[in-house]
Short mmCIF file of C-alpha atoms and ligand atoms in Angstrom, two decimals:
data_model
loop_
_atom_site.label_atom_id
_atom_site.label_comp_id
_atom_site.label_asym_id
_atom_site.label_seq_id
_atom_site.Cartn_x
_atom_site.Cartn_y
_atom_site.Cartn_z
CA UNK A 1 106.03 102.95 64.91
CA UNK A 2 108.32 103.12 67.90
CA UNK A 3 107.22 101.65 71.19
CA UNK A 4 107.42 105.04 72.89
CA UNK A 5 105.11 106.67 70.36
CA UNK A 6 102.71 103.82 70.89
CA UNK A 7 102.76 104.58 74.61
CA UNK A 8 102.44 108.34 74.12
CA UNK A 9 99.43 107.99 71.91
CA UNK A 10 97.68 105.82 74.48
CA UNK A 11 98.32 108.17 77.36
CA UNK A 12 95.22 110.42 77.17
CA UNK A 13 92.96 107.42 77.14
CA UNK A 14 93.79 106.01 80.57
CA UNK A 15 90.66 105.37 82.55
CA UNK A 16 90.70 102.18 84.53
CA UNK A 17 87.63 101.87 86.66
CA UNK A 18 84.74 100.41 84.74
CA UNK A 19 86.38 100.63 81.32
CA UNK A 20 83.69 99.05 79.15
CA UNK A 21 83.91 97.11 75.90
CA UNK A 22 83.35 100.23 73.80
CA UNK A 23 86.22 102.07 75.43
CA UNK A 24 88.44 99.02 74.94
CA UNK A 25 87.46 98.91 71.29
CA UNK A 26 88.51 102.52 70.82
CA UNK A 27 91.72 101.96 72.72
CA UNK A 28 92.69 98.96 70.64
CA UNK A 29 91.82 100.72 67.40
CA UNK A 30 94.07 103.74 68.00
CA UNK A 31 97.42 102.17 67.06
CA UNK A 32 95.91 100.72 63.90
CA UNK A 33 94.46 104.04 62.81
CA UNK A 34 97.72 105.81 63.54
CA UNK A 35 99.70 103.18 61.68
CA UNK A 36 97.51 103.67 58.63
CA UNK A 37 98.62 107.31 58.51
CA UNK A 38 102.35 106.60 58.88
CA UNK A 39 104.85 104.48 57.07
CA UNK A 40 105.74 102.27 60.01
CA UNK A 41 104.02 98.92 60.39
CA UNK A 42 101.32 98.52 63.04
CA UNK A 43 102.55 97.16 66.36
CA UNK A 44 102.05 93.44 66.51
CA UNK A 45 102.08 93.16 70.29
CA UNK A 46 98.87 91.82 71.72
CA UNK A 47 98.15 93.51 75.01
CA UNK A 48 97.99 91.42 78.14
CA UNK A 49 95.21 92.52 80.45
CA UNK A 50 95.85 92.06 84.15
CA UNK A 51 92.66 92.13 86.20
CA UNK A 52 93.15 93.62 89.66
CA UNK A 53 90.44 92.99 92.27
CA UNK A 54 90.37 95.06 95.43
CA UNK A 55 87.98 96.59 97.95
CA UNK A 56 86.24 99.83 97.13
CA UNK A 57 88.43 102.92 97.50
CA UNK A 58 87.09 105.76 99.62
CA UNK A 59 87.50 109.10 97.92
CA UNK A 60 88.34 110.34 94.45
CA UNK A 61 89.87 107.58 92.32
CA UNK A 62 92.04 109.91 90.19
CA UNK A 63 95.31 109.26 92.04
CA UNK A 64 94.76 105.50 91.94
CA UNK A 65 94.01 105.57 88.23
CA UNK A 66 97.09 107.72 87.75
CA UNK A 67 99.21 104.99 89.34
CA UNK A 68 97.74 102.32 87.09
CA UNK A 69 98.37 104.58 84.09
CA UNK A 70 101.99 104.97 85.16
CA UNK A 71 102.34 101.19 85.44
CA UNK A 72 100.95 100.75 81.92
CA UNK A 73 103.37 103.30 80.52
CA UNK A 74 106.28 101.58 82.23
CA UNK A 75 105.11 98.15 81.02
CA UNK A 76 104.22 98.46 77.37
CA UNK A 77 101.89 95.73 76.24
CA UNK A 78 100.35 95.28 79.70
CA UNK A 79 97.03 96.81 80.59
CA UNK A 80 95.33 96.84 83.96
CA UNK A 81 91.63 96.48 84.54
CA UNK A 82 90.79 97.42 88.10
CA UNK A 83 87.60 95.97 89.57
CA UNK A 84 86.18 96.91 92.96
CA UNK A 85 84.47 94.66 95.43
CA UNK A 86 82.30 95.82 98.35
CA UNK A 87 84.26 97.46 101.18
CA UNK A 88 83.43 94.83 103.86
CA UNK A 89 86.18 92.30 104.38
CA UNK A 90 83.67 89.46 104.98
CA UNK A 91 81.94 90.07 101.64
CA UNK A 92 85.26 90.10 99.80
CA UNK A 93 86.31 86.89 101.50
CA UNK A 94 83.16 85.19 100.33
CA UNK A 95 83.78 86.29 96.74
CA UNK A 96 87.36 85.01 96.74
CA UNK A 97 86.56 81.75 98.50
CA UNK A 98 83.91 80.94 95.89
CA UNK A 99 85.94 82.05 92.85
CA UNK A 100 89.26 80.57 93.88
CA UNK A 101 87.86 77.23 94.97
CA UNK A 102 86.36 77.06 91.46
CA UNK A 103 89.88 77.85 90.09
CA UNK A 104 88.59 81.00 88.39
CA UNK A 105 91.06 82.73 86.07
CA UNK A 106 88.94 85.88 85.91
CA UNK A 107 91.35 87.95 87.97
CA UNK A 108 95.12 87.97 88.37
CA UNK A 109 95.99 90.24 91.28
CA UNK A 110 93.93 90.40 94.46
CA UNK A 111 94.01 92.52 97.59
CA UNK A 112 93.95 90.28 100.65
CA UNK A 113 92.95 91.18 104.16
CA UNK A 114 95.78 90.51 106.61
CA UNK A 115 93.77 87.63 108.10
CA UNK A 116 93.40 85.54 104.93
CA UNK A 117 96.91 84.90 103.66
CA UNK A 118 97.44 81.73 105.71
CA UNK A 119 94.09 80.30 104.58
CA UNK A 120 94.55 81.13 100.89
CA UNK A 121 98.18 80.00 100.77
CA UNK A 122 97.36 76.69 102.43
CA UNK A 123 94.49 76.15 99.98
CA UNK A 124 96.99 76.58 97.10
CA UNK A 125 95.27 79.68 95.72
CA UNK A 126 98.26 82.04 95.76
CA UNK A 127 101.61 82.12 93.99
CA UNK A 128 104.76 82.02 96.07
CA UNK A 129 106.18 85.56 95.76
CA UNK A 130 109.62 84.85 97.29
CA UNK A 131 111.34 86.29 94.22
CA UNK A 132 109.73 89.68 94.88
CA UNK A 133 110.73 89.77 98.52
CA UNK A 134 114.44 89.10 99.04
CA UNK A 135 115.72 89.60 102.60
CA UNK A 136 116.92 93.17 101.98
CA UNK A 137 113.51 94.14 100.65
CA UNK A 138 111.69 92.36 103.48
CA UNK A 139 113.64 94.45 106.02
CA UNK A 140 112.05 97.62 104.61
CA UNK A 141 108.61 96.63 105.98
CA UNK A 142 107.12 96.51 109.47
CA UNK A 143 107.29 93.02 110.92
CA UNK A 144 103.51 92.65 111.52
CA UNK A 145 102.48 92.63 107.85
CA UNK A 146 105.54 90.56 106.90
CA UNK A 147 104.47 87.87 109.37
CA UNK A 148 100.95 88.08 108.01
CA UNK A 149 102.04 87.42 104.40
CA UNK A 150 104.31 84.53 105.35
CA UNK A 151 103.04 80.96 105.28
CA UNK A 152 105.39 78.07 106.04
CA UNK A 153 108.38 80.34 105.62
CA UNK A 154 107.42 81.83 102.24
CA UNK A 155 105.71 85.10 101.29
CA UNK A 156 102.45 84.68 99.38
CA UNK A 157 101.61 88.38 99.13
CA UNK A 158 103.31 91.78 99.54
CA UNK A 159 102.13 94.35 102.10
CA UNK A 160 100.16 97.10 100.37
CA UNK A 161 98.83 99.30 103.16
CA UNK A 162 98.58 98.97 106.87
CA UNK A 163 95.85 99.49 109.43
CA UNK A 164 95.69 99.65 113.19
CA UNK A 165 92.84 100.79 115.39
CA UNK A 166 93.21 104.41 116.56
CA UNK A 167 91.17 106.86 118.60
CA UNK A 168 89.90 110.02 116.91
CA UNK A 169 88.80 112.79 119.24
CA UNK A 170 87.37 116.27 118.88
CA UNK A 171 90.33 118.29 120.07
CA UNK A 172 88.33 121.53 119.88
CA UNK A 173 85.70 120.17 122.30
CA UNK A 174 88.22 118.56 124.65
CA UNK A 175 90.13 121.87 124.80
CA UNK A 176 86.93 123.86 125.33
CA UNK A 177 85.90 121.74 128.31
CA UNK A 178 89.38 121.40 129.78
CA UNK A 179 90.13 117.74 128.97
CA UNK A 180 93.16 115.98 127.52
CA UNK A 181 92.83 112.81 125.40
CA UNK A 182 91.99 109.85 127.67
CA UNK A 183 94.62 107.26 128.58
CA UNK A 184 92.17 104.69 129.97
CA UNK A 185 88.76 103.40 128.89
CA UNK A 186 86.97 104.61 132.04
CA UNK A 187 88.47 108.08 131.47
CA UNK A 188 87.14 108.04 127.90
CA UNK A 189 83.67 107.19 129.19
CA UNK A 190 83.80 110.01 131.75
CA UNK A 191 84.97 112.62 129.24
CA UNK A 192 82.45 111.51 126.62
CA UNK A 193 79.64 111.79 129.18
CA UNK A 194 80.78 115.22 130.42
CA UNK A 195 81.13 116.72 126.93
CA UNK A 196 77.81 115.25 125.83
CA UNK A 197 76.07 116.82 128.82
CA UNK A 198 77.28 120.25 127.71
CA UNK A 199 77.03 120.01 123.93
CA UNK A 200 73.57 119.32 122.60
CA UNK A 201 72.98 116.73 119.90
CA UNK A 202 76.30 114.94 120.43
CA UNK A 203 76.97 111.24 120.82
CA UNK A 204 79.83 110.24 123.09
CA UNK A 205 81.79 107.42 121.45
CA UNK A 206 81.08 105.57 118.20
CA UNK A 207 82.82 102.48 116.86
CA UNK A 208 82.12 99.38 114.75
CA UNK A 209 79.51 97.32 116.59
CA UNK A 210 77.74 95.45 113.78
CA UNK A 211 78.10 91.67 113.70
CA UNK A 212 81.02 91.40 111.21
CA UNK A 213 84.81 91.29 111.10
CA UNK A 214 85.14 94.87 112.29
CA UNK A 215 83.44 93.99 115.59
CA UNK A 216 86.05 91.32 116.24
CA UNK A 217 88.79 93.91 115.65
CA UNK A 218 87.11 96.32 118.10
CA UNK A 219 86.34 93.71 120.75
CA UNK A 220 89.84 92.22 120.76
CA UNK A 221 91.25 95.68 121.51
CA UNK A 222 89.29 95.75 124.79
CA UNK A 223 90.26 92.17 125.65
CA UNK A 224 93.95 92.74 124.93
CA UNK A 225 94.04 96.11 126.70
CA UNK A 226 92.77 94.35 129.83
CA UNK A 227 95.47 91.68 129.70
CA UNK A 228 93.12 89.15 128.01
CA UNK A 229 92.75 87.85 124.45
CA UNK A 230 91.42 84.94 122.38
CA UNK A 231 94.38 82.57 122.38
CA UNK A 232 96.83 81.71 125.13
CA UNK A 233 99.83 79.48 124.28
CA UNK A 234 98.09 78.14 121.15
CA UNK A 235 94.89 77.27 123.05
CA UNK A 236 91.59 79.10 122.77
CA UNK A 237 91.20 80.92 126.08
CA UNK A 238 88.15 83.11 125.92
CA UNK A 239 86.20 82.66 129.10
CA UNK A 240 88.62 84.43 131.42
CA UNK A 241 88.06 87.04 134.12
CA UNK A 242 89.98 89.69 132.11
CA UNK A 243 87.80 89.08 129.03
CA UNK A 244 84.54 89.06 131.01
CA UNK A 245 85.45 92.35 132.63
CA UNK A 246 86.45 93.93 129.30
CA UNK A 247 83.22 92.89 127.56
CA UNK A 248 81.14 94.04 130.53
CA UNK A 249 82.74 97.47 130.06
CA UNK A 250 81.85 97.45 126.35
CA UNK A 251 78.24 96.63 127.20
CA UNK A 252 78.21 99.41 129.82
CA UNK A 253 79.15 101.93 127.13
CA UNK A 254 75.73 101.27 125.57
CA UNK A 255 73.70 101.00 128.78
CA UNK A 256 75.17 104.27 130.14
CA UNK A 257 74.47 106.10 126.88
CA UNK A 258 78.16 106.94 126.20
CA UNK A 259 77.74 104.91 123.00
CA UNK A 260 74.40 105.08 121.14
CA UNK A 261 72.47 101.79 120.72
CA UNK A 262 72.70 102.14 116.94
CA UNK A 263 76.44 101.38 117.16
CA UNK A 264 75.34 97.75 116.73
CA UNK A 265 74.51 98.59 113.09
CA UNK A 266 77.76 100.42 112.31
CA UNK A 267 80.66 99.35 110.11
CA UNK A 268 83.67 101.61 109.42
CA UNK A 269 82.08 104.06 107.00
CA UNK A 270 78.80 104.77 108.82
CA UNK A 271 80.75 105.24 112.07
CA UNK A 272 83.13 107.58 110.28
CA UNK A 273 80.17 109.55 108.92
CA UNK A 274 78.62 110.11 112.39
CA UNK A 275 81.88 111.56 113.68
CA UNK A 276 82.60 113.30 110.37
CA UNK A 277 79.37 115.30 110.47
CA UNK A 278 80.38 116.55 113.91
CA UNK A 279 78.00 114.37 115.92
CA UNK A 280 80.38 112.45 118.21
CA UNK A 281 83.19 113.27 120.63
CA UNK A 282 85.19 110.07 120.05
CA UNK A 283 85.51 107.52 117.26
CA UNK A 284 87.45 104.26 116.97
CA UNK A 285 88.44 103.66 113.36
CA UNK A 286 91.35 102.86 111.05
CA UNK A 287 93.80 105.55 109.89
CA UNK A 288 92.13 106.14 106.48
CA UNK A 289 89.42 108.27 108.15
CA UNK A 290 91.86 111.10 108.87
CA UNK A 291 92.19 112.10 105.23
CA UNK A 292 88.40 112.34 104.88
CA UNK A 293 88.03 114.46 108.04
CA UNK A 294 90.64 116.88 106.74
CA UNK A 295 89.29 117.27 103.24
CA UNK A 296 87.72 120.51 102.05
CA UNK A 297 84.10 120.91 103.11
CA UNK A 298 84.42 118.48 106.05
CA UNK A 299 82.45 119.61 109.13
CA UNK A 300 85.33 118.58 111.41
CA UNK A 301 88.29 119.83 109.38
CA UNK A 302 91.07 121.06 111.70
CA UNK A 303 89.17 119.88 114.79
CA UNK A 304 90.28 116.26 115.00
CA UNK A 305 93.06 114.68 117.03
CA UNK A 306 94.37 111.12 116.68
CA UNK A 307 95.80 109.12 119.54
CA UNK A 308 96.57 105.58 120.57
CA UNK A 309 93.58 103.66 121.90
CA UNK A 310 92.98 103.78 125.64
CA UNK A 311 93.57 100.76 127.90
CA UNK A 312 92.18 99.52 131.20
CA UNK A 313 93.87 100.89 134.34
CA UNK A 314 97.24 99.25 134.94
CA UNK A 315 97.29 97.64 131.47
CA UNK A 316 98.65 98.60 128.04
CA UNK A 317 97.00 99.94 124.92
CA UNK A 318 96.53 97.37 122.13
CA UNK A 319 95.54 98.12 118.55
CA UNK A 320 94.36 95.39 116.19
CA UNK A 321 96.67 95.00 113.22
CA UNK A 322 94.74 95.27 109.97
CA UNK A 323 95.66 96.06 106.42
CA UNK A 324 95.74 94.78 102.88
CA UNK A 325 98.29 92.80 100.89
CA UNK A 326 98.61 92.10 97.20
CA UNK A 327 98.80 88.52 95.98
CA UNK A 328 98.76 86.77 92.62
CA UNK A 329 96.18 84.10 91.95
CA UNK A 330 97.55 80.64 91.25
CA UNK A 331 95.04 80.48 88.39
CA UNK A 332 96.25 83.68 86.68
CA UNK A 333 97.04 83.25 83.00
CA UNK A 334 99.47 86.20 83.19
CA UNK A 335 101.52 85.58 86.31
CA UNK A 336 104.61 87.56 85.22
CA UNK A 337 102.64 90.69 84.39
CA UNK A 338 100.61 90.20 87.58
CA UNK A 339 103.78 89.99 89.67
CA UNK A 340 105.08 93.16 88.03
CA UNK A 341 101.89 94.95 89.04
CA UNK A 342 102.22 93.72 92.63
CA UNK A 343 105.83 94.89 92.73
CA UNK A 344 104.88 98.29 91.34
CA UNK A 345 101.88 98.91 93.62
CA UNK A 346 103.79 97.91 96.75
CA UNK A 347 106.83 100.02 95.83
CA UNK A 348 107.77 102.97 97.96
CA UNK A 349 106.67 105.40 95.23
CA UNK A 350 103.18 103.89 94.88
CA UNK A 351 102.70 103.64 98.65
CA UNK A 352 103.60 107.29 98.98
CA UNK A 353 100.99 108.28 96.38
CA UNK A 354 98.34 106.20 98.16
CA UNK A 355 99.31 107.68 101.52
CA UNK A 356 99.03 111.25 100.24
CA UNK A 357 95.82 110.72 98.29
CA UNK A 358 93.90 108.30 100.53
CA UNK A 359 95.64 108.32 103.90
CA UNK A 360 96.52 104.65 103.36
CA UNK A 361 99.36 104.00 105.76
CA UNK A 362 102.51 102.57 104.23
CA UNK A 363 103.88 99.32 105.61
CA UNK A 364 107.40 100.59 104.73
CA UNK A 365 109.36 102.14 107.60
CA UNK A 366 111.13 104.75 105.44
CA UNK A 367 107.92 106.60 104.55
CA UNK A 368 107.47 107.52 108.22
CA UNK A 369 110.54 109.78 107.78
CA UNK A 370 109.17 111.40 104.61
CA UNK A 371 109.02 115.16 105.20
CA UNK A 372 106.21 115.89 102.76
CA UNK A 373 104.04 113.11 104.12
CA UNK A 374 104.66 114.11 107.74
CA UNK A 375 103.85 117.73 106.96
CA UNK A 376 100.30 116.83 105.90
CA UNK A 377 99.83 113.83 108.20
CA UNK A 378 101.72 114.68 111.39
CA UNK A 379 99.92 111.88 113.28
CA UNK A 380 102.03 109.38 111.28
CA UNK A 381 104.60 109.85 114.03
CA UNK A 382 102.11 108.42 116.56
CA UNK A 383 101.10 105.71 114.14
CA UNK A 384 104.63 104.47 113.63
CA UNK A 385 104.68 103.53 117.33
CA UNK A 386 101.16 102.07 117.16
CA UNK A 387 102.20 99.88 114.22
CA UNK A 388 105.32 98.68 115.95
CA UNK A 389 103.08 97.24 118.72
CA UNK A 390 99.87 96.41 116.83
CA UNK A 391 98.50 92.94 117.65
CA UNK A 392 97.63 90.46 114.90
CA UNK A 393 94.41 88.51 115.09
CA UNK A 394 95.13 84.79 115.58
CA UNK A 395 97.28 83.68 112.63
CA UNK A 396 95.69 80.43 111.44
CA UNK A 397 94.26 79.11 108.18
CA UNK A 398 91.01 78.65 110.15
CA UNK A 399 90.78 82.27 111.20
CA UNK A 400 87.57 83.03 109.33
CA UNK A 401 85.77 80.16 111.07
CA UNK A 402 86.98 81.36 114.45
CA UNK A 403 85.93 84.89 113.58
CA UNK A 404 82.40 83.80 112.69
CA UNK A 405 82.02 82.32 116.16
CA UNK A 406 83.49 85.44 117.78
CA UNK A 407 81.32 87.77 115.69
CA UNK A 408 78.12 86.07 116.89
CA UNK A 409 79.14 85.86 120.54
CA UNK A 410 80.70 89.33 120.85
CA UNK A 411 77.57 90.70 119.22
CA UNK A 412 75.37 88.87 121.73
CA UNK A 413 77.36 90.39 124.59
CA UNK A 414 77.37 93.92 123.16
CA UNK A 415 73.62 93.90 122.53
CA UNK A 416 72.87 92.38 125.94
CA UNK A 417 71.31 89.19 124.54
CA UNK A 418 73.86 87.26 126.63
CA UNK A 419 75.97 88.22 129.62
CA UNK A 420 79.70 88.50 128.84
CA UNK A 421 80.24 85.23 130.73
CA UNK A 422 77.60 83.37 128.70
CA UNK A 423 78.87 84.73 125.40
CA UNK A 424 82.50 83.93 126.18
CA UNK A 425 81.67 80.44 127.47
CA UNK A 426 79.79 79.52 124.30
CA UNK A 427 82.48 81.09 122.09
CA UNK A 428 85.07 78.98 123.85
CA UNK A 429 83.00 75.80 123.62
CA UNK A 430 82.21 76.30 119.92
CA UNK A 431 85.75 77.26 118.97
CA UNK A 432 87.17 74.20 120.71
CA UNK A 433 84.58 71.92 119.08
CA UNK A 434 84.55 73.35 115.55
CA UNK A 435 88.16 74.25 114.95
CA UNK A 436 90.80 71.59 114.29
C1 GLC B 1 90.02 97.02 107.73
C2 GLC B 1 91.30 96.27 108.09
C3 GLC B 1 91.09 94.79 107.97
C4 GLC B 1 89.91 94.37 108.82
C5 GLC B 1 88.66 95.14 108.41
C6 GLC B 1 87.50 94.82 109.34
O1 GLC B 1 89.79 96.91 106.38
O2 GLC B 1 92.37 96.66 107.27
O3 GLC B 1 92.26 94.10 108.35
O4 GLC B 1 89.68 92.99 108.75
O5 GLC B 1 88.91 96.53 108.45
O6 GLC B 1 86.35 95.51 109.00
#
């Protein structure tokens, strides 16, 4: 039997998510049954299974499975088993930290949050992927994700999709009440209040206020857009006037009612749902939400605008750089096949499919000139500029420890348990004591 017939006969059976032992049994039996009916000998190749771990996808998985099917057809003898983890970055980090420190070989390819590469590379958990990223290839990507995947001069992952905080607004309601999208945070608060007063049952502004990684991303955007931040010339510098003022503003969003108190329970998806059912004027979220707002049956379809995040008067807008990268575990038993999968899924073709199907923003510059993509996602033009200036969270192998301190203290300030000054002072003290 020729290799291509072998591939063709497997084609209808592609189904990656949750493929159980019975399905695998059927899949493996097919070539043998077919061989019995023909004169050619059965294929002797033993399939390599590459296990790909990643966060849960939002939306219909068909396009993603289609990509994995294409990879399998282009790489005879390699199969992909895709396994989802919970959406929250913190939960995924915990899974990987436990598995990889135990040198688990249960997965080969993993999707890494932009903040983990330094930590995982330093721990020796990732393969050096320099061969997949020669200089010419590296130049195709935005610099933010390239810096994030680089540890001591070498790439340990390839950028898969990119995130930056953006502001979603109800353009129908802003038009109706004579407003344009806000440039500053105080303007946002004023518009949210005014629209809420006229439209019953609306919240003003929702975002990610739960104590988790997403809160750090949100809070840093206020600090940065007031000229502050977490680190100044390699030193933790949290308890500054700019940061106190920015956090006081965040707290005032809740006390004034612009932001509902329940924001302190929201991660990305619940916040997206509040806005998506038409119950908020403004939302801070990542770019993926756009696709879901525009899908058929959405209560806000055609009514949503996307803009850069506001800033404090006299300062500049600052979006947190987020996004996911694909790496290969040092403990993989199939590193070559795993590297091929990483190369395939981070290729321009795969990133285009993910952008069209899921609104995942490509880290490759060229796709921001792609006519078909721009026709359905015109806001990509705005995003290209946002990405060029997006700010990384502190790049250090100790980031997760720093983040845990920030999560607790930012949360205390947002909920009013501490004043911004108290929260920032203890964050600074703890970070200086507990981080090397
Ligand atoms: C998104 C971002 C990621 C960030 C996370 C926080 O997934 O891509 O970088 O850490 O949100 O919730």
